[in-house]
Tab-separated table of N, CA and C in Angstrom:
chain	number	residue	atom	x	y	z
A	1	MET	N	122.926	47.949	71.469
A	1	MET	CA	123.128	46.790	72.299
A	1	MET	C	121.849	46.522	73.094
A	2	GLN	N	121.359	45.323	73.026
A	2	GLN	CA	120.152	44.905	73.739
A	2	GLN	C	120.522	44.423	75.139
A	3	ILE	N	119.875	44.995	76.155
A	3	ILE	CA	120.101	44.582	77.536
A	3	ILE	C	118.951	43.683	77.951
A	4	ARG	N	119.297	42.501	78.403
A	4	ARG	CA	118.295	41.556	78.893
A	4	ARG	C	118.500	41.421	80.398
A	5	ILE	N	117.419	41.411	81.155
A	5	ILE	CA	117.515	41.240	82.601
A	5	ILE	C	116.866	39.917	82.946
A	6	ARG	N	117.607	39.117	83.690
A	6	ARG	CA	117.107	37.800	84.080
A	6	ARG	C	117.364	37.591	85.565
A	7	PRO	N	116.673	36.614	86.169
A	7	PRO	CA	116.931	36.326	87.578
A	7	PRO	C	118.392	35.923	87.798
A	8	TYR	N	118.907	36.323	88.932
A	8	TYR	CA	120.246	35.930	89.345
A	8	TYR	C	120.305	34.412	89.461
A	9	ASP	N	121.417	33.852	89.037
A	9	ASP	CA	121.687	32.427	89.164
A	9	ASP	C	122.926	32.279	90.041
A	10	PRO	N	122.986	31.302	90.950
A	10	PRO	CA	124.165	31.147	91.804
A	10	PRO	C	125.490	31.078	91.037
A	11	GLY	N	125.447	30.662	89.794
A	11	GLY	CA	126.664	30.639	88.984
A	11	GLY	C	127.177	32.034	88.640
A	12	ASP	N	126.342	33.061	88.858
A	12	ASP	CA	126.724	34.453	88.602
A	12	ASP	C	127.426	35.092	89.803
A	13	ARG	N	127.457	34.392	90.917
A	13	ARG	CA	127.839	34.979	92.203
A	13	ARG	C	129.145	35.762	92.163
A	14	GLU	N	130.225	35.134	91.774
A	14	GLU	CA	131.524	35.817	91.822
A	14	GLU	C	131.646	36.895	90.754
A	15	THR	N	130.963	36.739	89.629
A	15	THR	CA	130.937	37.796	88.617
A	15	THR	C	130.244	39.030	89.181
A	16	VAL	N	129.136	38.835	89.878
A	16	VAL	CA	128.402	39.945	90.474
A	16	VAL	C	129.262	40.634	91.542
A	17	VAL	N	129.917	39.856	92.385
A	17	VAL	CA	130.794	40.444	93.410
A	17	VAL	C	131.896	41.267	92.751
A	18	ASP	N	132.502	40.735	91.699
A	18	ASP	CA	133.562	41.449	90.983
A	18	ASP	C	133.038	42.759	90.391
A	19	ILE	N	131.864	42.715	89.783
A	19	ILE	CA	131.271	43.929	89.213
A	19	ILE	C	131.054	44.959	90.318
A	20	ALA	N	130.493	44.527	91.442
A	20	ALA	CA	130.228	45.450	92.545
A	20	ALA	C	131.501	46.140	93.012
A	21	LEU	N	132.551	45.377	93.215
A	21	LEU	CA	133.791	45.964	93.727
A	21	LEU	C	134.413	46.929	92.722
A	22	ARG	N	134.399	46.569	91.460
A	22	ARG	CA	134.954	47.473	90.453
A	22	ARG	C	134.080	48.708	90.266
A	23	ALA	N	132.765	48.526	90.334
A	23	ALA	CA	131.848	49.650	90.142
A	23	ALA	C	131.918	50.645	91.301
A	24	TRP	N	132.113	50.149	92.508
A	24	TRP	CA	132.065	51.013	93.683
A	24	TRP	C	133.437	51.550	94.095
A	25	GLU	N	134.498	51.116	93.436
A	25	GLU	CA	135.835	51.598	93.789
A	25	GLU	C	135.974	53.119	93.649
A	26	PRO	N	135.492	53.748	92.564
A	26	PRO	CA	135.631	55.209	92.469
A	26	PRO	C	134.968	55.950	93.633
A	27	ALA	N	133.853	55.453	94.110
A	27	ALA	CA	133.178	56.092	95.237
A	27	ALA	C	134.037	56.008	96.490
A	28	HIS	N	134.717	54.898	96.677
A	28	HIS	CA	135.575	54.767	97.862
A	28	HIS	C	136.836	55.605	97.744
A	29	ARG	N	137.353	55.750	96.544
A	29	ARG	CA	138.491	56.667	96.354
A	29	ARG	C	138.057	58.093	96.687
A	30	ALA	N	136.862	58.489	96.244
A	30	ALA	CA	136.345	59.831	96.535
A	30	ALA	C	136.120	60.018	98.030
A	31	LEU	N	135.565	59.008	98.685
A	31	LEU	CA	135.331	59.092	100.124
A	31	LEU	C	136.656	59.201	100.881
A	32	GLU	N	137.659	58.466	100.431
A	32	GLU	CA	138.968	58.551	101.077
A	32	GLU	C	139.573	59.944	100.903
A	33	ARG	N	139.387	60.545	99.726
A	33	ARG	CA	139.874	61.917	99.517
A	33	ARG	C	139.147	62.879	100.453
A	34	THR	N	137.861	62.656	100.660
A	34	THR	CA	137.064	63.528	101.517
A	34	THR	C	137.457	63.375	102.984
A	35	LEU	N	137.557	62.131	103.444
A	35	LEU	CA	137.806	61.872	104.865
A	35	LEU	C	139.279	61.896	105.233
A	36	GLY	N	140.134	61.638	104.261
A	36	GLY	CA	141.543	61.410	104.557
A	36	GLY	C	141.747	59.922	104.794
A	37	THR	N	142.956	59.461	104.537
A	37	THR	CA	143.232	58.020	104.600
A	37	THR	C	142.979	57.439	105.988
A	38	ARG	N	143.457	58.099	107.027
A	38	ARG	CA	143.308	57.552	108.385
A	38	ARG	C	141.841	57.405	108.783
A	39	LEU	N	141.074	58.478	108.611
A	39	LEU	CA	139.660	58.428	108.998
A	39	LEU	C	138.887	57.466	108.112
A	40	HIS	N	139.223	57.417	106.828
A	40	HIS	CA	138.574	56.459	105.926
A	40	HIS	C	138.780	55.035	106.422
A	41	ARG	N	140.009	54.710	106.817
A	41	ARG	CA	140.282	53.353	107.349
A	41	ARG	C	139.472	53.087	108.612
A	42	GLN	N	139.368	54.100	109.482
A	42	GLN	CA	138.629	53.927	110.731
A	42	GLN	C	137.132	53.738	110.487
A	43	VAL	N	136.591	54.504	109.554
A	43	VAL	CA	135.146	54.459	109.297
A	43	VAL	C	134.766	53.263	108.438
A	44	VAL	N	135.553	53.027	107.387
A	44	VAL	CA	135.182	52.032	106.386
A	44	VAL	C	135.920	50.719	106.572
A	45	GLY	N	137.144	50.773	107.029
A	45	GLY	CA	137.942	49.563	107.149
A	45	GLY	C	138.271	49.009	105.771
A	46	ASP	N	138.245	47.716	105.657
A	46	ASP	CA	138.513	47.052	104.380
A	46	ASP	C	137.214	47.030	103.574
A	47	TRP	N	136.971	48.087	102.814
A	47	TRP	CA	135.686	48.220	102.124
A	47	TRP	C	135.450	47.090	101.134
A	48	ARG	N	136.500	46.602	100.484
A	48	ARG	CA	136.314	45.516	99.510
A	48	ARG	C	135.771	44.266	100.198
A	49	ARG	N	136.363	43.925	101.306
A	49	ARG	CA	135.906	42.742	102.053
A	49	ARG	C	134.467	42.934	102.545
A	50	ALA	N	134.177	44.122	103.092
A	50	ALA	CA	132.838	44.396	103.622
A	50	ALA	C	131.787	44.370	102.512
A	51	HIS	N	132.083	45.003	101.379
A	51	HIS	CA	131.110	45.026	100.284
A	51	HIS	C	130.941	43.648	99.648
A	52	ALA	N	132.024	42.907	99.512
A	52	ALA	CA	131.901	41.544	98.971
A	52	ALA	C	130.987	40.721	99.874
A	53	ARG	N	131.165	40.872	101.189
A	53	ARG	CA	130.294	40.164	102.144
A	53	ARG	C	128.847	40.613	101.985
A	54	ASP	N	128.619	41.933	101.872
A	54	ASP	CA	127.252	42.459	101.751
A	54	ASP	C	126.573	41.965	100.472
A	55	VAL	N	127.312	41.954	99.371
A	55	VAL	CA	126.743	41.485	98.104
A	55	VAL	C	126.390	40.005	98.220
A	56	ARG	N	127.320	39.213	98.727
A	56	ARG	CA	127.048	37.773	98.872
A	56	ARG	C	125.855	37.526	99.791
A	57	GLU	N	125.741	38.311	100.868
A	57	GLU	CA	124.600	38.154	101.775
A	57	GLU	C	123.286	38.428	101.050
A	58	ASP	N	123.231	39.488	100.241
A	58	ASP	CA	122.004	39.770	99.491
A	58	ASP	C	121.707	38.643	98.500
A	59	LEU	N	122.732	38.180	97.814
A	59	LEU	CA	122.526	37.126	96.820
A	59	LEU	C	122.050	35.827	97.458
A	60	ASP	N	122.477	35.580	98.694
A	60	ASP	CA	122.121	34.343	99.391
A	60	ASP	C	120.857	34.468	100.238
A	61	SER	N	120.387	35.681	100.449
A	61	SER	CA	119.290	35.937	101.368
A	61	SER	C	117.933	35.576	100.770
A	62	GLU	N	117.075	35.072	101.630
A	62	GLU	CA	115.696	34.826	101.204
A	62	GLU	C	114.881	36.123	101.239
A	63	GLU	N	115.412	37.159	101.908
A	63	GLU	CA	114.709	38.431	101.997
A	63	GLU	C	115.012	39.365	100.838
A	64	ALA	N	115.992	39.050	100.032
A	64	ALA	CA	116.341	39.909	98.902
A	64	ALA	C	116.108	39.147	97.603
A	65	LEU	N	115.651	39.868	96.600
A	65	LEU	CA	115.515	39.317	95.261
A	65	LEU	C	116.630	39.915	94.415
A	66	ALA	N	117.189	39.142	93.494
A	66	ALA	CA	118.322	39.620	92.703
A	66	ALA	C	118.150	39.267	91.229
A	67	TRP	N	118.617	40.183	90.374
A	67	TRP	CA	118.598	39.995	88.933
A	67	TRP	C	119.926	40.478	88.360
A	68	VAL	N	120.243	40.002	87.180
A	68	VAL	CA	121.445	40.458	86.483
A	68	VAL	C	121.066	40.996	85.110
A	69	ALA	N	121.847	41.963	84.657
A	69	ALA	CA	121.711	42.494	83.298
A	69	ALA	C	122.724	41.765	82.436
A	70	VAL	N	122.272	41.361	81.247
A	70	VAL	CA	123.130	40.611	80.345
A	70	VAL	C	123.045	41.244	78.966
A	71	ASN	N	124.185	41.506	78.359
A	71	ASN	CA	124.206	41.790	76.926
A	71	ASN	C	124.907	40.575	76.325
A	72	ASP	N	126.190	40.611	76.107
A	72	ASP	CA	126.871	39.382	75.704
A	72	ASP	C	127.461	38.667	76.918
A	73	HIS	N	127.415	39.306	78.087
A	73	HIS	CA	127.863	38.730	79.355
A	73	HIS	C	127.158	39.486	80.486
A	74	VAL	N	127.282	39.012	81.712
A	74	VAL	CA	126.680	39.711	82.844
A	74	VAL	C	127.373	41.065	82.976
A	75	SER	N	126.583	42.135	82.912
A	75	SER	CA	127.153	43.482	82.917
A	75	SER	C	126.668	44.336	84.081
A	76	GLY	N	125.771	43.800	84.896
A	76	GLY	CA	125.286	44.543	86.049
A	76	GLY	C	124.338	43.692	86.864
A	77	PHE	N	123.935	44.221	88.002
A	77	PHE	CA	123.034	43.484	88.889
A	77	PHE	C	122.236	44.460	89.737
A	78	VAL	N	121.154	43.972	90.300
A	78	VAL	CA	120.352	44.741	91.241
A	78	VAL	C	119.733	43.780	92.241
A	79	THR	N	119.641	44.232	93.504
A	79	THR	CA	118.919	43.472	94.517
A	79	THR	C	117.845	44.372	95.112
A	80	VAL	N	116.742	43.763	95.500
A	80	VAL	CA	115.604	44.498	96.047
A	80	VAL	C	115.169	43.818	97.331
A	81	ARG	N	114.835	44.635	98.318
A	81	ARG	CA	114.279	44.157	99.589
A	81	ARG	C	112.946	44.870	99.821
A	82	PHE	N	112.039	44.189	100.501
A	82	PHE	CA	110.705	44.743	100.731
A	82	PHE	C	110.428	44.932	102.212
A	83	ASP	N	109.766	46.036	102.536
A	83	ASP	CA	109.193	46.273	103.859
A	83	ASP	C	107.689	46.271	103.627
A	84	ARG	N	107.119	45.110	103.715
A	84	ARG	CA	105.703	44.957	103.372
A	84	ARG	C	104.797	45.724	104.333
A	85	GLU	N	105.172	45.778	105.614
A	85	GLU	CA	104.373	46.542	106.578
A	85	GLU	C	104.374	48.022	106.232
A	86	GLY	N	105.527	48.528	105.852
A	86	GLY	CA	105.656	49.944	105.513
A	86	GLY	C	105.280	50.269	104.081
A	87	GLY	N	105.084	49.235	103.249
A	87	GLY	CA	104.698	49.451	101.862
A	87	GLY	C	105.806	50.005	100.990
A	88	THR	N	107.060	49.675	101.339
A	88	THR	CA	108.174	50.178	100.542
A	88	THR	C	109.037	49.053	99.995
A	89	GLY	N	109.599	49.324	98.859
A	89	GLY	CA	110.585	48.438	98.268
A	89	GLY	C	111.892	49.199	98.165
A	90	LEU	N	112.964	48.586	98.608
A	90	LEU	CA	114.279	49.208	98.607
A	90	LEU	C	115.149	48.592	97.524
A	91	VAL	N	115.601	49.422	96.584
A	91	VAL	CA	116.625	48.983	95.647
A	91	VAL	C	117.896	48.997	96.488
A	92	HIS	N	118.271	47.825	96.994
A	92	HIS	CA	119.317	47.738	98.011
A	92	HIS	C	120.719	47.856	97.428
A	93	LEU	N	121.025	47.064	96.435
A	93	LEU	CA	122.339	47.088	95.800
A	93	LEU	C	122.160	47.149	94.294
A	94	LEU	N	122.972	47.965	93.639
A	94	LEU	CA	122.934	48.060	92.187
A	94	LEU	C	124.345	48.382	91.727
A	95	GLY	N	124.832	47.622	90.783
A	95	GLY	CA	126.167	47.869	90.259
A	95	GLY	C	126.226	47.538	88.779
A	96	VAL	N	127.014	48.328	88.054
A	96	VAL	CA	127.204	48.121	86.621
A	96	VAL	C	128.697	48.019	86.350
A	97	ASP	N	129.067	47.040	85.552
A	97	ASP	CA	130.456	46.865	85.140
A	97	ASP	C	130.976	48.200	84.623
A	98	PRO	N	132.098	48.697	85.140
A	98	PRO	CA	132.618	49.985	84.682
A	98	PRO	C	132.802	50.063	83.164
A	99	ASP	N	133.102	48.951	82.526
A	99	ASP	CA	133.251	48.941	81.068
A	99	ASP	C	131.923	49.104	80.340
A	100	GLN	N	130.814	48.939	81.047
A	100	GLN	CA	129.481	49.043	80.448
A	100	GLN	C	128.718	50.286	80.903
A	101	GLN	N	129.301	51.065	81.791
A	101	GLN	CA	128.601	52.243	82.303
A	101	GLN	C	128.384	53.252	81.198
A	102	GLY	N	127.270	53.971	81.305
A	102	GLY	CA	126.923	54.980	80.307
A	102	GLY	C	126.230	54.419	79.081
A	103	ARG	N	125.851	53.147	79.143
A	103	ARG	CA	125.210	52.502	77.988
A	103	ARG	C	123.768	52.076	78.273
A	104	GLY	N	123.205	52.543	79.384
A	104	GLY	CA	121.813	52.249	79.685
A	104	GLY	C	121.573	51.084	80.630
A	105	THR	N	122.620	50.404	81.062
A	105	THR	CA	122.438	49.251	81.944
A	105	THR	C	121.878	49.669	83.297
A	106	GLY	N	122.428	50.730	83.886
A	106	GLY	CA	121.927	51.209	85.178
A	106	GLY	C	120.478	51.646	85.091
A	107	THR	N	120.133	52.330	84.015
A	107	THR	CA	118.747	52.760	83.807
A	107	THR	C	117.824	51.549	83.675
A	108	ALA	N	118.248	50.567	82.888
A	108	ALA	CA	117.422	49.362	82.700
A	108	ALA	C	117.227	48.627	84.022
A	109	LEU	N	118.288	48.488	84.811
A	109	LEU	CA	118.185	47.799	86.105
A	109	LEU	C	117.299	48.575	87.075
A	110	THR	N	117.434	49.893	87.083
A	110	THR	CA	116.616	50.719	87.973
A	110	THR	C	115.145	50.597	87.606
A	111	GLU	N	114.822	50.734	86.329
A	111	GLU	CA	113.429	50.627	85.890
A	111	GLU	C	112.868	49.237	86.165
A	112	PHE	N	113.693	48.210	85.938
A	112	PHE	CA	113.268	46.841	86.199
A	112	PHE	C	112.940	46.666	87.688
A	113	ALA	N	113.828	47.162	88.557
A	113	ALA	CA	113.612	47.030	89.999
A	113	ALA	C	112.340	47.760	90.428
A	114	VAL	N	112.128	48.961	89.911
A	114	VAL	CA	110.918	49.721	90.253
A	114	VAL	C	109.678	48.959	89.792
A	115	ASP	N	109.725	48.377	88.617
A	115	ASP	CA	108.588	47.580	88.137
A	115	ASP	C	108.307	46.411	89.073
A	116	ARG	N	109.342	45.727	89.555
A	116	ARG	CA	109.135	44.605	90.473
A	116	ARG	C	108.530	45.096	91.782
A	117	ILE	N	108.998	46.249	92.276
A	117	ILE	CA	108.475	46.818	93.521
A	117	ILE	C	106.996	47.156	93.345
A	118	ARG	N	106.656	47.756	92.226
A	118	ARG	CA	105.257	48.095	91.924
A	118	ARG	C	104.415	46.817	91.853
A	119	GLU	N	104.926	45.798	91.161
A	119	GLU	CA	104.190	44.533	91.023
A	119	GLU	C	103.930	43.867	92.366
A	120	GLU	N	104.803	44.118	93.354
A	120	GLU	CA	104.623	43.551	94.698
A	120	GLU	C	103.631	44.360	95.529
A	121	GLY	N	103.063	45.412	94.928
A	121	GLY	CA	102.039	46.199	95.602
A	121	GLY	C	102.577	47.261	96.546
A	122	MET	N	103.856	47.570	96.457
A	122	MET	CA	104.430	48.585	97.328
A	122	MET	C	104.006	49.980	96.854
A	123	ALA	N	103.898	50.912	97.792
A	123	ALA	CA	103.483	52.278	97.473
A	123	ALA	C	104.669	53.194	97.190
A	124	VAL	N	105.852	52.812	97.672
A	124	VAL	CA	107.025	53.671	97.548
A	124	VAL	C	108.240	52.822	97.202
A	125	ALA	N	109.047	53.342	96.284
A	125	ALA	CA	110.345	52.732	95.971
A	125	ALA	C	111.431	53.654	96.527
A	126	VAL	N	112.426	53.050	97.155
A	126	VAL	CA	113.525	53.794	97.776
A	126	VAL	C	114.835	53.305	97.181
A	127	ILE	N	115.751	54.233	96.954
A	127	ILE	CA	117.105	53.883	96.520
A	127	ILE	C	118.041	54.877	97.194
A	128	ARG	N	119.211	54.414	97.605
A	128	ARG	CA	120.165	55.281	98.299
A	128	ARG	C	121.476	55.325	97.535
A	129	THR	N	122.113	56.494	97.569
A	129	THR	CA	123.426	56.640	96.958
A	129	THR	C	124.137	57.808	97.614
A	130	GLY	N	125.372	58.015	97.251
A	130	GLY	CA	126.171	59.087	97.835
A	130	GLY	C	125.925	60.429	97.174
A	131	GLY	N	126.292	61.487	97.894
A	131	GLY	CA	126.118	62.834	97.383
A	131	GLY	C	127.377	63.434	96.773
A	132	ASP	N	128.443	62.647	96.728
A	132	ASP	CA	129.711	63.166	96.205
A	132	ASP	C	129.757	63.077	94.683
A	133	GLU	N	130.813	63.626	94.119
A	133	GLU	CA	130.976	63.657	92.664
A	133	GLU	C	131.021	62.250	92.057
A	134	ALA	N	131.609	61.296	92.769
A	134	ALA	CA	131.721	59.934	92.235
A	134	ALA	C	130.354	59.284	92.042
A	135	HIS	N	129.357	59.726	92.807
A	135	HIS	CA	128.013	59.156	92.695
A	135	HIS	C	127.106	59.949	91.754
A	136	ALA	N	127.623	61.004	91.138
A	136	ALA	CA	126.795	61.842	90.248
A	136	ALA	C	126.133	61.034	89.133
A	137	PRO	N	126.838	60.096	88.472
A	137	PRO	CA	126.160	59.314	87.432
A	137	PRO	C	124.987	58.494	87.981
A	138	ALA	N	125.156	57.921	89.170
A	138	ALA	CA	124.065	57.149	89.771
A	138	ALA	C	122.881	58.059	90.085
A	139	ARG	N	123.171	59.228	90.659
A	139	ARG	CA	122.079	60.160	90.966
A	139	ARG	C	121.332	60.565	89.697
A	140	ALA	N	122.056	60.770	88.611
A	140	ALA	CA	121.416	61.142	87.339
A	140	ALA	C	120.468	60.036	86.874
A	141	VAL	N	120.892	58.783	86.987
A	141	VAL	CA	120.040	57.657	86.596
A	141	VAL	C	118.782	57.627	87.461
A	142	TYR	N	118.944	57.780	88.763
A	142	TYR	CA	117.802	57.677	89.675
A	142	TYR	C	116.843	58.848	89.492
A	143	GLU	N	117.378	60.037	89.286
A	143	GLU	CA	116.513	61.195	89.057
A	143	GLU	C	115.771	61.062	87.723
A	144	LYS	N	116.450	60.536	86.712
A	144	LYS	CA	115.810	60.279	85.416
A	144	LYS	C	114.656	59.287	85.572
A	145	ALA	N	114.791	58.357	86.530
A	145	ALA	CA	113.757	57.352	86.781
A	145	ALA	C	112.632	57.888	87.672
A	146	GLY	N	112.728	59.156	88.067
A	146	GLY	CA	111.648	59.764	88.837
A	146	GLY	C	111.851	59.786	90.341
A	147	PHE	N	113.009	59.374	90.813
A	147	PHE	CA	113.285	59.428	92.250
A	147	PHE	C	113.572	60.870	92.653
A	148	VAL	N	113.183	61.235	93.868
A	148	VAL	CA	113.418	62.560	94.419
A	148	VAL	C	114.392	62.415	95.580
A	149	ALA	N	115.449	63.239	95.566
A	149	ALA	CA	116.485	63.144	96.597
A	149	ALA	C	116.049	63.788	97.907
A	150	SER	N	116.458	63.170	98.995
A	150	SER	CA	116.314	63.721	100.341
A	150	SER	C	117.706	63.712	100.947
A	151	PRO	N	118.410	64.856	100.888
A	151	PRO	CA	119.811	64.888	101.325
A	151	PRO	C	120.002	64.466	102.776
A	152	VAL	N	121.061	63.722	102.995
A	152	VAL	CA	121.488	63.292	104.320
A	152	VAL	C	122.983	63.572	104.395
A	153	VAL	N	123.417	64.073	105.518
A	153	VAL	CA	124.840	64.344	105.696
A	153	VAL	C	125.339	63.519	106.876
A	154	HIS	N	126.442	62.810	106.675
A	154	HIS	CA	127.098	62.060	107.743
A	154	HIS	C	128.366	62.808	108.115
A	155	TYR	N	128.566	63.034	109.399
A	155	TYR	CA	129.790	63.675	109.878
A	155	TYR	C	130.621	62.635	110.618
A	156	TYR	N	131.922	62.671	110.403
A	156	TYR	CA	132.837	61.752	111.071
A	156	TYR	C	133.960	62.544	111.711
A	157	ARG	N	134.436	62.052	112.834
A	157	ARG	CA	135.574	62.666	113.512
A	157	ARG	C	136.416	61.569	114.118
A	158	SER	N	137.674	61.560	113.775
A	158	SER	CA	138.602	60.591	114.333
A	158	SER	C	138.924	60.976	115.768
A	159	LEU	N	138.932	60.004	116.656
A	159	LEU	CA	139.212	60.267	118.084
A	159	LEU	C	140.534	59.635	118.508
């Protein structure tokens, strides 16, 4: 299957939001198992609503660049933000249709984003993901692309 990456088009908007929510659902189920339902609600709230808003904001923002992966349909997306003063490019959002995962789409989007960051003259590319089991496939893609992990731990306590 040939993966083509093209610039995001506003007509892709709701497809991209749908992909993001379906792609990130397993991570939220894992986080809820880790935190417990009550604390998860307190920390995350309505994650679907929040993530849909975040994706739409990136797609609409002049500060973020967005592309979609297409085989026979839109199968993934990536957004990139730049800190030109700091010389870094952030792969801000990346999602792959769950039905297309494991077929190279995430790798293609990651490599494409890194190439764009390099072309913009940035010295460092940054990407963030979770450390739980649900994010293991994403970490594998990023490590394969040459990213080095810097572990961060967040602690939460319900009051």
